[in-house]
JSON list of C-alpha atoms in Angstrom, two decimals:
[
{"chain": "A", "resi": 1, "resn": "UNK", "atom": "CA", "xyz": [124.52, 82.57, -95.46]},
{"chain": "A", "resi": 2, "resn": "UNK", "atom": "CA", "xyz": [126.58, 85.46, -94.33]},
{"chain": "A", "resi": 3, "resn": "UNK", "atom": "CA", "xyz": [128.26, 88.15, -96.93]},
{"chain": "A", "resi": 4, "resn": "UNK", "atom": "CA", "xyz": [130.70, 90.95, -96.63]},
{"chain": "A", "resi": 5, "resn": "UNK", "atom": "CA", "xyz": [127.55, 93.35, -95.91]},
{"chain": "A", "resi": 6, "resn": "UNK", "atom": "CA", "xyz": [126.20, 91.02, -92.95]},
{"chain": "A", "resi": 7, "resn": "UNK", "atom": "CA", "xyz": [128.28, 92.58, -90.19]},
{"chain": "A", "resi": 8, "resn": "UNK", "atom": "CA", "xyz": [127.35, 95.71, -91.79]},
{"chain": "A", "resi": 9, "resn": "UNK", "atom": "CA", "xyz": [123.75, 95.19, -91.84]},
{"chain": "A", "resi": 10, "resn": "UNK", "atom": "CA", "xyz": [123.67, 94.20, -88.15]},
{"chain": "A", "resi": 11, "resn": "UNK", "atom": "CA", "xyz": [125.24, 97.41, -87.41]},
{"chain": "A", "resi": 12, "resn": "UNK", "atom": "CA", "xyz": [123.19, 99.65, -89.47]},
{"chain": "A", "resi": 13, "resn": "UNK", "atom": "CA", "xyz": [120.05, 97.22, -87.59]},
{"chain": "A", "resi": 14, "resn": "UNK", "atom": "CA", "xyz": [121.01, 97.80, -84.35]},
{"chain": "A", "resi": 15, "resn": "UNK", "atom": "CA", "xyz": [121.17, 101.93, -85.05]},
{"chain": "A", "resi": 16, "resn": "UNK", "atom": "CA", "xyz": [117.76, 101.95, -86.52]},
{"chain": "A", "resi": 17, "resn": "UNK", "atom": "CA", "xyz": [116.33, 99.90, -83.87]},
{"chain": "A", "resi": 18, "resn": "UNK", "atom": "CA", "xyz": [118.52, 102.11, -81.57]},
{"chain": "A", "resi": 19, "resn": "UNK", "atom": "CA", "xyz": [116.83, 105.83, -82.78]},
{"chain": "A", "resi": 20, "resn": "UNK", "atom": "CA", "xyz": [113.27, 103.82, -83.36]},
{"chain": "A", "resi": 21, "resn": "UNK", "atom": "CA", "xyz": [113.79, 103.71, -79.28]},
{"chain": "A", "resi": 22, "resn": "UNK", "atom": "CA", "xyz": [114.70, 107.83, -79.05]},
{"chain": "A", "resi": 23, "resn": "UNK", "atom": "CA", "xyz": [111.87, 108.29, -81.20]},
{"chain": "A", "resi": 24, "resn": "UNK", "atom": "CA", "xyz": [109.19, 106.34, -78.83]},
{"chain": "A", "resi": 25, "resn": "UNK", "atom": "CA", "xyz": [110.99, 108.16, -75.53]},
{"chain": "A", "resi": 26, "resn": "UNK", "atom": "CA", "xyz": [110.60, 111.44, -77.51]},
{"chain": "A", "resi": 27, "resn": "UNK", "atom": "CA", "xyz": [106.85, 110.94, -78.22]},
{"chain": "A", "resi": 28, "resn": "UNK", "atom": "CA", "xyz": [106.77, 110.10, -74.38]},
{"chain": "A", "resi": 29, "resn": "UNK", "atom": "CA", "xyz": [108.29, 113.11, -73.24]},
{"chain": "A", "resi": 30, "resn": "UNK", "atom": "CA", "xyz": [106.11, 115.21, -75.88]},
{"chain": "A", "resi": 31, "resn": "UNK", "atom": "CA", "xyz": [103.21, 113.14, -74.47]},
{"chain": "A", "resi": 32, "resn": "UNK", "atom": "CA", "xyz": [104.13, 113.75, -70.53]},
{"chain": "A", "resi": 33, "resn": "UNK", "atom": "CA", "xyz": [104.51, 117.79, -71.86]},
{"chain": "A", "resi": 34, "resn": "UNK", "atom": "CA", "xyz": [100.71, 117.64, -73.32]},
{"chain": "A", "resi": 35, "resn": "UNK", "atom": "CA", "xyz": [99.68, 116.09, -69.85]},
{"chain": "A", "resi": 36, "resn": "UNK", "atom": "CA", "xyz": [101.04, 119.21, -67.87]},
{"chain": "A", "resi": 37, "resn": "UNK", "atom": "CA", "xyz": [100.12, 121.66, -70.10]},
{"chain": "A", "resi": 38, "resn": "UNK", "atom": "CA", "xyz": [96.36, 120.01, -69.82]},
{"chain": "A", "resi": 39, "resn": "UNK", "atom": "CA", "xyz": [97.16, 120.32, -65.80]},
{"chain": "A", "resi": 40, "resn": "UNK", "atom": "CA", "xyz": [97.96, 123.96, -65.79]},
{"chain": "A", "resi": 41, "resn": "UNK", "atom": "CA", "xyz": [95.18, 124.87, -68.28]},
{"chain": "A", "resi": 42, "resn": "UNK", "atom": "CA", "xyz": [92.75, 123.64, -66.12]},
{"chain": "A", "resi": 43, "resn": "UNK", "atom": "CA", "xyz": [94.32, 124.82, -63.11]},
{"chain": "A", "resi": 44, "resn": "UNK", "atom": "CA", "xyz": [94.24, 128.68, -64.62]},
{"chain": "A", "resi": 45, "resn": "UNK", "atom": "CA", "xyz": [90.72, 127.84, -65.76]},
{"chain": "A", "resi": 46, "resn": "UNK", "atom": "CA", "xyz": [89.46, 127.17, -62.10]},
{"chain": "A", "resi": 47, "resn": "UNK", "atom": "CA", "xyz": [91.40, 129.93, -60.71]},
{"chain": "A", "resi": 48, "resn": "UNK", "atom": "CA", "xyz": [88.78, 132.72, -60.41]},
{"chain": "A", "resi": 49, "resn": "UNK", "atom": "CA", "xyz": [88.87, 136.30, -60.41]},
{"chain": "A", "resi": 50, "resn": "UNK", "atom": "CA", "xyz": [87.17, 137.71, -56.93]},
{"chain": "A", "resi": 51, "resn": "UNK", "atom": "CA", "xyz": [83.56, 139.93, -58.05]},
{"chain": "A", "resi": 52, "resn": "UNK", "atom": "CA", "xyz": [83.59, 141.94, -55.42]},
{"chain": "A", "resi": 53, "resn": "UNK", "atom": "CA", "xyz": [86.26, 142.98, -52.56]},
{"chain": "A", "resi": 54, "resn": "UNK", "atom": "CA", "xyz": [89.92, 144.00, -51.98]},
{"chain": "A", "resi": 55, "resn": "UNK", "atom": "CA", "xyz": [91.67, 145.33, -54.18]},
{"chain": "A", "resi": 56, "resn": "UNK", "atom": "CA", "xyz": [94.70, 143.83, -52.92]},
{"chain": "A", "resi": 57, "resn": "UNK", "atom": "CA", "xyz": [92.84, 139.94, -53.19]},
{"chain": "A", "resi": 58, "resn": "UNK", "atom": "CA", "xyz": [92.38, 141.05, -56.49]},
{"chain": "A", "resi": 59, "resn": "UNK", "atom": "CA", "xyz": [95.59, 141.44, -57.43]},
{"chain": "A", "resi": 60, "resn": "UNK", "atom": "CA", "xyz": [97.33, 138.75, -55.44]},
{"chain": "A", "resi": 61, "resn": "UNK", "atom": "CA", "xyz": [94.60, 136.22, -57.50]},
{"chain": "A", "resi": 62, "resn": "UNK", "atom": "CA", "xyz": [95.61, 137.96, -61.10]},
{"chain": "A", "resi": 63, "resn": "UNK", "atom": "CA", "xyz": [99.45, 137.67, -59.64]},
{"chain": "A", "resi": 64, "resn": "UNK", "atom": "CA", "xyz": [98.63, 133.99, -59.27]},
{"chain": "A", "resi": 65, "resn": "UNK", "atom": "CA", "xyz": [97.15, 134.06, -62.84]},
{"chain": "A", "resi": 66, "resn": "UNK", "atom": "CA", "xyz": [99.52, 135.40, -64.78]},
{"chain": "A", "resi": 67, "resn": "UNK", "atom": "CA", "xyz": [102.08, 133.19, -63.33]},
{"chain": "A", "resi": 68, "resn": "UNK", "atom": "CA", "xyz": [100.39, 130.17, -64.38]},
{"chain": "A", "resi": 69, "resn": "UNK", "atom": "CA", "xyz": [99.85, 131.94, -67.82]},
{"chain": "A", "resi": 70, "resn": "UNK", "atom": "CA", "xyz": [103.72, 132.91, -67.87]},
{"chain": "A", "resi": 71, "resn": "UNK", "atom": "CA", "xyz": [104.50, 129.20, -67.08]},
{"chain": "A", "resi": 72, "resn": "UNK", "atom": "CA", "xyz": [102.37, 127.79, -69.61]},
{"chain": "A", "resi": 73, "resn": "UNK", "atom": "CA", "xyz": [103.53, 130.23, -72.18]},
{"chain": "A", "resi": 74, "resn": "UNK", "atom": "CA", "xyz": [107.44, 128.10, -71.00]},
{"chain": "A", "resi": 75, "resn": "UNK", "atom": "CA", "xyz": [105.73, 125.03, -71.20]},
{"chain": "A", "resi": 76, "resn": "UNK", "atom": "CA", "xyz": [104.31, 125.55, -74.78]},
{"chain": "A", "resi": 77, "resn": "UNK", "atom": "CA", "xyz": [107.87, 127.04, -75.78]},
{"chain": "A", "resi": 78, "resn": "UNK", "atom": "CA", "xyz": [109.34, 123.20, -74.32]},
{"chain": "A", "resi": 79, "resn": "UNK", "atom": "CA", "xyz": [106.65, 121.27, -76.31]},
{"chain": "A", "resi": 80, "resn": "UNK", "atom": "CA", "xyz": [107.45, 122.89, -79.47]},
{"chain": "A", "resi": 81, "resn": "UNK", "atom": "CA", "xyz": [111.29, 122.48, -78.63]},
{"chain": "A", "resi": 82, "resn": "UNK", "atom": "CA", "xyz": [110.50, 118.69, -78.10]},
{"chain": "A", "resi": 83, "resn": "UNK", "atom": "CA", "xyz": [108.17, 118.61, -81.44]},
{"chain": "A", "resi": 84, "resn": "UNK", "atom": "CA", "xyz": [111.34, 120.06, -83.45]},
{"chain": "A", "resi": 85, "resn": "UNK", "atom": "CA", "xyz": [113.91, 117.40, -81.58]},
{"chain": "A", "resi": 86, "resn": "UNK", "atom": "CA", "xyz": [111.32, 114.77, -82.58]},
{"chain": "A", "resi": 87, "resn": "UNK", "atom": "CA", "xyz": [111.13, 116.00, -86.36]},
{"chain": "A", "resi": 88, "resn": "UNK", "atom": "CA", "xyz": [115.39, 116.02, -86.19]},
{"chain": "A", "resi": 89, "resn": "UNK", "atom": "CA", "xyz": [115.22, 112.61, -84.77]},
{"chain": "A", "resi": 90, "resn": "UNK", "atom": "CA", "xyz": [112.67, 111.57, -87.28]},
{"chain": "A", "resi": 91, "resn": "UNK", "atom": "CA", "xyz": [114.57, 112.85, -90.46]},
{"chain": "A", "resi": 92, "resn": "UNK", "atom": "CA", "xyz": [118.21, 111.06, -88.76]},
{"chain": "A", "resi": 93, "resn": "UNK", "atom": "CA", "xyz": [115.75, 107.76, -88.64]},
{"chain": "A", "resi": 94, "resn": "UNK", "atom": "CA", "xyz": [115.12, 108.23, -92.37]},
{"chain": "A", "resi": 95, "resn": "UNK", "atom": "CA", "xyz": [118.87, 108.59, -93.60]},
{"chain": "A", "resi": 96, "resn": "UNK", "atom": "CA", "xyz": [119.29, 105.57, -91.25]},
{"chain": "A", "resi": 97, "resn": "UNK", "atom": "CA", "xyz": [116.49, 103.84, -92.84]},
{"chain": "A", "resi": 98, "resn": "UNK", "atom": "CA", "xyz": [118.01, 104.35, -96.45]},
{"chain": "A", "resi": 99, "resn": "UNK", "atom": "CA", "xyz": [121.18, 103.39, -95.36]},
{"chain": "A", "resi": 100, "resn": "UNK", "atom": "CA", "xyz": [120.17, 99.93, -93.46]},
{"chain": "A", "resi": 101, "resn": "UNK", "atom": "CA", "xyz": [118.10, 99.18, -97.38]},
{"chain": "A", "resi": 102, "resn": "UNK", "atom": "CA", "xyz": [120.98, 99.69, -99.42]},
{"chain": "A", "resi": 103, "resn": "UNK", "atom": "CA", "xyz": [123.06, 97.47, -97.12]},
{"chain": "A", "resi": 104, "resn": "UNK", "atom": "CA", "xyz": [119.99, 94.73, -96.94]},
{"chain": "A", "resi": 105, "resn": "UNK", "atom": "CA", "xyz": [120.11, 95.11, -100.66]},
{"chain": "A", "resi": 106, "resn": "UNK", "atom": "CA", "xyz": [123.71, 94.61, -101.12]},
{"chain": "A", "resi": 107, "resn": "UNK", "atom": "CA", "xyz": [123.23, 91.58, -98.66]},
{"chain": "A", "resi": 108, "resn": "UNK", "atom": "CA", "xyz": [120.86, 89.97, -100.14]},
{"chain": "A", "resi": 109, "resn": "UNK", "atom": "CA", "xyz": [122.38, 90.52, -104.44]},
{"chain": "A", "resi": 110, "resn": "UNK", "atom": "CA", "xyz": [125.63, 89.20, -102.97]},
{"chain": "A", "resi": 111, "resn": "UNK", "atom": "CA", "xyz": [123.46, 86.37, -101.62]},
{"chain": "A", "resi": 112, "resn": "UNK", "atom": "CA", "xyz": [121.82, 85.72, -104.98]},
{"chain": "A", "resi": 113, "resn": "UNK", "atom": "CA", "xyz": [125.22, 85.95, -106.61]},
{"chain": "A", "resi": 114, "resn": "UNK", "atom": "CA", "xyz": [126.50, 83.30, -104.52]},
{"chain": "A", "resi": 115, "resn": "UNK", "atom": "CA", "xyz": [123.76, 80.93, -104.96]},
{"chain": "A", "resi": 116, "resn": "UNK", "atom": "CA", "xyz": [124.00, 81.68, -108.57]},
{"chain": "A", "resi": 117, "resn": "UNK", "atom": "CA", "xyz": [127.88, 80.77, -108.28]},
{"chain": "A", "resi": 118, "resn": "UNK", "atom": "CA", "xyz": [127.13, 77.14, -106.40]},
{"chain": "A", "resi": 119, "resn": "UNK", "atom": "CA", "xyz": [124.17, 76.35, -108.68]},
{"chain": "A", "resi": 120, "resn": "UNK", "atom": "CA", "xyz": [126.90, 76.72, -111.76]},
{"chain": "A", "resi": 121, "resn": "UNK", "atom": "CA", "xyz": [129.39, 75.10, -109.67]},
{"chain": "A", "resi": 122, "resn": "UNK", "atom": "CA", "xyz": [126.80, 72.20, -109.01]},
{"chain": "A", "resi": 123, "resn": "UNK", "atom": "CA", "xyz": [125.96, 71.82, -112.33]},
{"chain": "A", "resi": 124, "resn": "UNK", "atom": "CA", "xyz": [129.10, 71.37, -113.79]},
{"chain": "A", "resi": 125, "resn": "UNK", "atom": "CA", "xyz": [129.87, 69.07, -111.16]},
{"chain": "A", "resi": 126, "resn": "UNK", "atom": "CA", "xyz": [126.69, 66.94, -111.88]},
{"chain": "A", "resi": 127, "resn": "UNK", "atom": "CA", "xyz": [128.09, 67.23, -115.92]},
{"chain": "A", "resi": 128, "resn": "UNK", "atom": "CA", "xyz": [130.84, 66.14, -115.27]},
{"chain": "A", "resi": 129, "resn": "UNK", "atom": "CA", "xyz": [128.96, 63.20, -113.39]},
{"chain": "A", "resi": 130, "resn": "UNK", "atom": "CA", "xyz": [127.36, 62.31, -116.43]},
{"chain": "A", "resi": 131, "resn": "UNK", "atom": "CA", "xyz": [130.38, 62.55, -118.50]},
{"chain": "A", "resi": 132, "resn": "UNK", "atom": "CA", "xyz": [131.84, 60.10, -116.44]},
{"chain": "A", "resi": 133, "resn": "UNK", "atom": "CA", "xyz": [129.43, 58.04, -116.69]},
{"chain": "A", "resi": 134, "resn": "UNK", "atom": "CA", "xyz": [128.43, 57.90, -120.54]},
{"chain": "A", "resi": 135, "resn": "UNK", "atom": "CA", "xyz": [132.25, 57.57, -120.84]},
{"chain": "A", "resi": 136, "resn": "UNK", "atom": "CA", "xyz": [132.34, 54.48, -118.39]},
{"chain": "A", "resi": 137, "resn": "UNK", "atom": "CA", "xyz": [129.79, 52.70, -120.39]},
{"chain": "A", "resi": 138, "resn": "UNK", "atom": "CA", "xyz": [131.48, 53.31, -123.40]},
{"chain": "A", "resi": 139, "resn": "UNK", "atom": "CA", "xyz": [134.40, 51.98, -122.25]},
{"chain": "A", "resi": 140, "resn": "UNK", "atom": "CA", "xyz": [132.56, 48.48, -121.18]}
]
């Protein structure tokens, strides 16, 4: 049985199913960021510093190492970008949320009101049945 609030509560539905989706692709992306930070903390952890040798190997291999550092250190600063767009997202999903219950709640006491209008409405009818009727056999 459809209400004033149905149309309503399809929309509000359809935009909680709809950030429920930006949510998962977040926690993808924040997943895929974990993954490459993994990659380039095991790449800097097999990257070894030379014992003995030039000077100039030496620093070419901590050149190296401090660039991976100094792009992990960027990678860390995206994660905890993505972690803060996830939280936004998260808290927009929960204003969403409360507004998609107060519709469903509206829907469903305008439902009850209606049913409670059509049971009245059937029972006088069904009175009135039995009016009839005691007044028929009277009558004969």
């Amino acid at each position: 049985m459809d209400t004033k609030f149905s149309p309503i509560l399809l929309v509000r539905k359809k935009a909680l199913d709809s950030q429920e989706r930006k949510i998962l692709e977040h926690n993808r992306f924040i997943t895929n960021k974990q993954e490459e930070i993994h990659h380039f903390l095991t790449q800097i952890a097999e990257v070894e510093l030379p014992q003995s040798g030039n000077y100039l190997a030496y620093k070419a291999v901590l050149e190296v190492k401090n660039t991976l550092l100094a792009h992990l250190e960027q990678l860390y600063s995206e994660l905890s970008s993505l972690k803060a767009q996830r939280k936004a997202l998260e808290e927009e999903y929960k204003i969403l949320n409360i507004e998609y219950e107060k519709m469903k709640y509206l829907d469903s006491k305008e439902k009850e009101a209606r049913l409670k209008q059509l049971k009245i409405a059937q029972q006088r009818q069904s009175d009135e049945v039995a009016l009839m009727l005691h007044h028929r056999k009277r009558l004969v």
